[in-house]
Amino acid sequence: MIAPGLRNVQRVGRAQVGRAYAIFDTAVGRCGIVWSNSGVVAVQLPEAREIGTRRRIFQVHPEAREQPLPLNAELAIDGIAMLLQGSDPDFSDVSLDAGDVPAFNRRVYEYTCTIPRGETRTYSEIAKALGASGAAYSVAQAISKNPYMLIVPCHRVLEAGSYADRISPYGGVISKRRLLALEGAHPIASKTLFEVLLPVAPPRPS
């Protein structure tokens, strides 16, 4: 059984012709999405400024060009926007292009999609569930490279006893702690990197 969000992942390959991207608004800032003819290639969460988000997309996908959204990307964007507003979207109709994703990483992402909203798992728990108890490090590496931010909810996967706030290069300035707080999984005990980077007016001189 293919997990929600990766339902079509095993049907796609490397036959895509070019890649495109778009920038879209969410409750936490301007995000980016990259797609091919086969499906969503990557989701970029916001950097501190939109130019940083665009720069990150160009660094990883220099061939991508800004284009009107196809239906599949629109479905993904709708779900991402809902999740960032605290809802629990269904990504089961969103196709992902996994042509460049290693087989083990696909297994990790499939399992990650089964973690319910508001719950978390550790790297070791996922490795054990996949029948590879000694592969916690490999699970951590797969999570750190997750290109499908929020569609594959890697923020629900934690290092044992730690938030390990750094998500993946596609995570922008949004921390796992903040995303989990949106889902009611954990309270925010301290300021997140995103909050620290929010513009703050300098104090007026007395």
Short mmCIF file of C-alpha atoms in Angstrom, two decimals:
data_model
loop_
_atom_site.label_atom_id
_atom_site.label_comp_id
_atom_site.label_asym_id
_atom_site.label_seq_id
_atom_site.Cartn_x
_atom_site.Cartn_y
_atom_site.Cartn_z
CA MET A 1 0.00 0.00 0.00
CA ILE A 2 1.35 3.41 -0.97
CA ALA A 3 1.04 5.96 1.80
CA PRO A 4 -1.01 9.16 1.33
CA GLY A 5 1.07 11.82 -0.39
CA LEU A 6 3.21 9.21 -2.18
CA ARG A 7 0.34 7.45 -3.88
CA ASN A 8 1.76 7.96 -7.35
CA VAL A 9 5.43 8.08 -6.47
CA GLN A 10 6.30 4.69 -7.95
CA ARG A 11 4.71 5.51 -11.29
CA VAL A 12 6.99 8.42 -12.10
CA GLY A 13 10.42 8.28 -13.66
CA ARG A 14 12.94 10.47 -15.42
CA ALA A 15 10.93 11.22 -18.55
CA GLN A 16 9.93 14.73 -17.48
CA VAL A 17 10.61 17.52 -19.94
CA GLY A 18 11.85 20.56 -18.04
CA ARG A 19 10.81 21.88 -14.67
CA ALA A 20 8.76 24.87 -13.62
CA TYR A 21 8.15 26.72 -10.38
CA ALA A 22 5.80 29.20 -8.75
CA ILE A 23 5.80 31.34 -5.61
CA PHE A 24 2.66 31.37 -3.47
CA ASP A 25 1.33 32.93 -0.29
CA THR A 26 0.76 31.11 3.01
CA ALA A 27 0.11 32.10 6.60
CA VAL A 28 3.86 31.95 7.34
CA GLY A 29 5.17 33.68 4.24
CA ARG A 30 5.83 33.20 0.53
CA CYS A 31 6.64 29.58 -0.32
CA GLY A 32 7.79 28.01 -3.57
CA ILE A 33 6.88 24.85 -5.46
CA VAL A 34 8.77 23.11 -8.27
CA TRP A 35 7.15 20.58 -10.59
CA SER A 36 7.73 18.50 -13.72
CA ASN A 37 5.35 16.72 -16.06
CA SER A 38 5.42 13.80 -13.61
CA GLY A 39 4.50 15.66 -10.43
CA VAL A 40 5.79 17.85 -7.62
CA VAL A 41 9.58 17.87 -7.47
CA ALA A 42 10.06 20.05 -4.39
CA VAL A 43 8.38 22.45 -1.97
CA GLN A 44 10.42 25.35 -0.60
CA LEU A 45 9.27 26.91 2.68
CA PRO A 46 9.92 30.64 3.07
CA GLU A 47 13.29 32.16 3.74
CA ALA A 48 13.47 35.44 5.63
CA ARG A 49 12.77 37.31 2.37
CA GLU A 50 11.13 36.20 -0.88
CA ILE A 51 14.36 36.79 -2.80
CA GLY A 52 15.98 34.20 -0.55
CA THR A 53 13.25 31.69 -1.37
CA ARG A 54 13.72 32.28 -5.10
CA ARG A 55 17.50 32.06 -4.77
CA ARG A 56 17.21 28.72 -3.00
CA ILE A 57 15.00 27.35 -5.80
CA PHE A 58 17.45 28.54 -8.46
CA GLN A 59 20.40 27.00 -6.61
CA VAL A 60 18.84 23.54 -6.52
CA HIS A 61 16.77 23.70 -9.72
CA PRO A 62 18.55 26.16 -12.05
CA GLU A 63 16.62 24.86 -15.06
CA ALA A 64 13.20 25.70 -13.56
CA ARG A 65 11.22 28.58 -15.04
CA GLU A 66 8.27 30.42 -13.50
CA GLN A 67 5.09 29.11 -15.11
CA PRO A 68 1.29 29.03 -14.52
CA LEU A 69 0.23 26.31 -12.12
CA PRO A 70 -1.02 22.93 -13.36
CA LEU A 71 -3.84 21.25 -11.42
CA ASN A 72 -1.51 18.91 -9.51
CA ALA A 73 0.57 21.81 -8.19
CA GLU A 74 -2.61 23.72 -7.28
CA LEU A 75 -3.80 20.75 -5.21
CA ALA A 76 -0.44 20.65 -3.43
CA ILE A 77 -0.50 24.39 -2.73
CA ASP A 78 -4.06 24.24 -1.36
CA GLY A 79 -3.02 21.50 1.05
CA ILE A 80 0.16 23.28 2.13
CA ALA A 81 -1.74 26.51 2.80
CA MET A 82 -4.32 24.60 4.85
CA LEU A 83 -1.66 22.83 6.92
CA LEU A 84 0.09 26.12 7.68
CA GLN A 85 -3.24 27.48 8.95
CA GLY A 86 -3.56 24.57 11.38
CA SER A 87 -5.80 22.27 9.31
CA ASP A 88 -5.24 18.63 8.39
CA PRO A 89 -5.18 18.46 4.56
CA ASP A 90 -5.35 15.35 2.39
CA PHE A 91 -2.46 15.07 -0.08
CA SER A 92 -3.51 11.69 -1.47
CA ASP A 93 -4.34 13.12 -4.92
CA VAL A 94 -1.00 14.94 -5.26
CA SER A 95 1.49 13.19 -7.56
CA LEU A 96 5.19 13.43 -6.70
CA ASP A 97 8.11 13.13 -9.09
CA ALA A 98 10.53 10.79 -7.31
CA GLY A 99 12.75 10.03 -10.27
CA ASP A 100 15.82 11.33 -8.44
CA VAL A 101 14.93 9.95 -4.99
CA PRO A 102 16.83 6.85 -3.77
CA ALA A 103 14.72 3.77 -3.04
CA PHE A 104 15.43 3.79 0.71
CA ASN A 105 14.46 7.45 0.98
CA ARG A 106 11.16 6.67 -0.76
CA ARG A 107 10.42 4.03 1.88
CA VAL A 108 11.20 6.54 4.63
CA TYR A 109 8.91 9.14 3.02
CA GLU A 110 6.10 6.62 2.57
CA TYR A 111 6.26 5.71 6.24
CA THR A 112 6.51 9.37 7.29
CA CYS A 113 3.24 10.06 5.46
CA THR A 114 1.49 7.58 7.76
CA ILE A 115 2.39 9.50 10.96
CA PRO A 116 -0.86 11.10 12.17
CA ARG A 117 -1.11 14.85 12.58
CA GLY A 118 -0.05 15.87 16.09
CA GLU A 119 2.18 12.80 16.59
CA THR A 120 5.90 12.27 16.17
CA ARG A 121 8.34 9.41 15.61
CA THR A 122 12.08 9.12 16.09
CA TYR A 123 14.65 8.11 13.50
CA SER A 124 15.15 4.83 15.35
CA GLU A 125 11.43 4.06 15.45
CA ILE A 126 11.15 4.52 11.70
CA ALA A 127 14.22 2.40 11.03
CA LYS A 128 12.73 -0.39 13.16
CA ALA A 129 9.36 -0.09 11.41
CA LEU A 130 11.11 -0.47 8.05
CA GLY A 131 12.88 -3.62 9.24
CA ALA A 132 16.26 -1.88 9.35
CA SER A 133 16.87 -1.36 13.06
CA GLY A 134 20.48 -0.26 12.58
CA ALA A 135 19.63 2.33 9.95
CA ALA A 136 18.63 5.27 12.16
CA TYR A 137 21.42 7.38 10.63
CA SER A 138 20.21 6.57 7.12
CA VAL A 139 16.67 7.56 8.13
CA ALA A 140 18.02 10.85 9.50
CA GLN A 141 19.84 11.49 6.22
CA ALA A 142 16.69 10.78 4.21
CA ILE A 143 14.64 13.14 6.38
CA SER A 144 17.30 15.85 6.07
CA LYS A 145 17.02 15.63 2.26
CA ASN A 146 13.22 15.57 2.02
CA PRO A 147 12.28 17.78 -0.95
CA TYR A 148 8.51 17.47 -0.45
CA MET A 149 8.16 19.74 2.57
CA LEU A 150 4.80 19.31 4.39
CA ILE A 151 3.46 16.93 1.72
CA VAL A 152 5.86 14.45 3.31
CA PRO A 153 5.64 15.68 6.93
CA CYS A 154 9.28 15.27 7.95
CA HIS A 155 8.71 17.75 10.79
CA ARG A 156 7.01 14.84 12.60
CA VAL A 157 10.28 12.91 12.70
CA LEU A 158 12.63 13.82 15.54
CA GLU A 159 15.97 12.80 16.91
CA ALA A 160 15.44 10.91 20.17
CA GLY A 161 15.08 13.40 23.00
CA SER A 162 15.56 16.40 20.74
CA TYR A 163 13.63 18.61 18.38
CA ALA A 164 16.58 18.81 15.96
CA ASP A 165 14.93 22.00 14.72
CA ARG A 166 16.79 22.04 11.43
CA ILE A 167 14.47 20.44 8.88
CA SER A 168 15.94 20.17 5.39
CA PRO A 169 17.45 22.73 3.03
CA TYR A 170 13.89 23.22 1.77
CA GLY A 171 12.71 24.18 5.26
CA GLY A 172 13.64 27.84 5.02
CA VAL A 173 13.51 29.57 8.39
CA ILE A 174 10.54 27.53 9.67
CA SER A 175 11.49 25.15 12.48
CA LYS A 176 10.08 21.74 13.29
CA ARG A 177 9.02 23.19 16.63
CA ARG A 178 6.83 25.78 14.92
CA LEU A 179 5.26 23.29 12.52
CA LEU A 180 4.52 20.85 15.34
CA ALA A 181 2.97 23.66 17.35
CA LEU A 182 0.58 24.31 14.47
CA GLU A 183 -0.51 20.68 14.76
CA GLY A 184 -0.77 20.75 18.54
CA ALA A 185 1.99 18.19 18.96
CA HIS A 186 4.26 20.19 21.27
CA PRO A 187 4.11 23.61 22.90
CA ILE A 188 6.66 26.19 21.81
CA ALA A 189 8.91 26.51 24.83
CA SER A 190 11.17 29.17 23.36
CA LYS A 191 11.43 31.48 20.39
CA THR A 192 11.94 29.77 17.05
CA LEU A 193 14.40 30.89 14.41
CA PHE A 194 11.45 32.12 12.35
CA GLU A 195 10.26 34.33 15.18
CA VAL A 196 13.73 35.67 15.83
CA LEU A 197 14.04 36.67 12.18
CA LEU A 198 10.72 38.51 12.08
CA PRO A 199 11.22 42.24 11.59
CA VAL A 200 11.37 44.06 14.90
CA ALA A 201 11.15 47.82 15.08
CA PRO A 202 14.17 49.36 16.85
CA PRO A 203 13.40 51.08 20.16
CA ARG A 204 12.87 54.80 20.02
CA PRO A 205 15.54 56.89 21.72
CA SER A 206 14.44 58.23 25.08
#
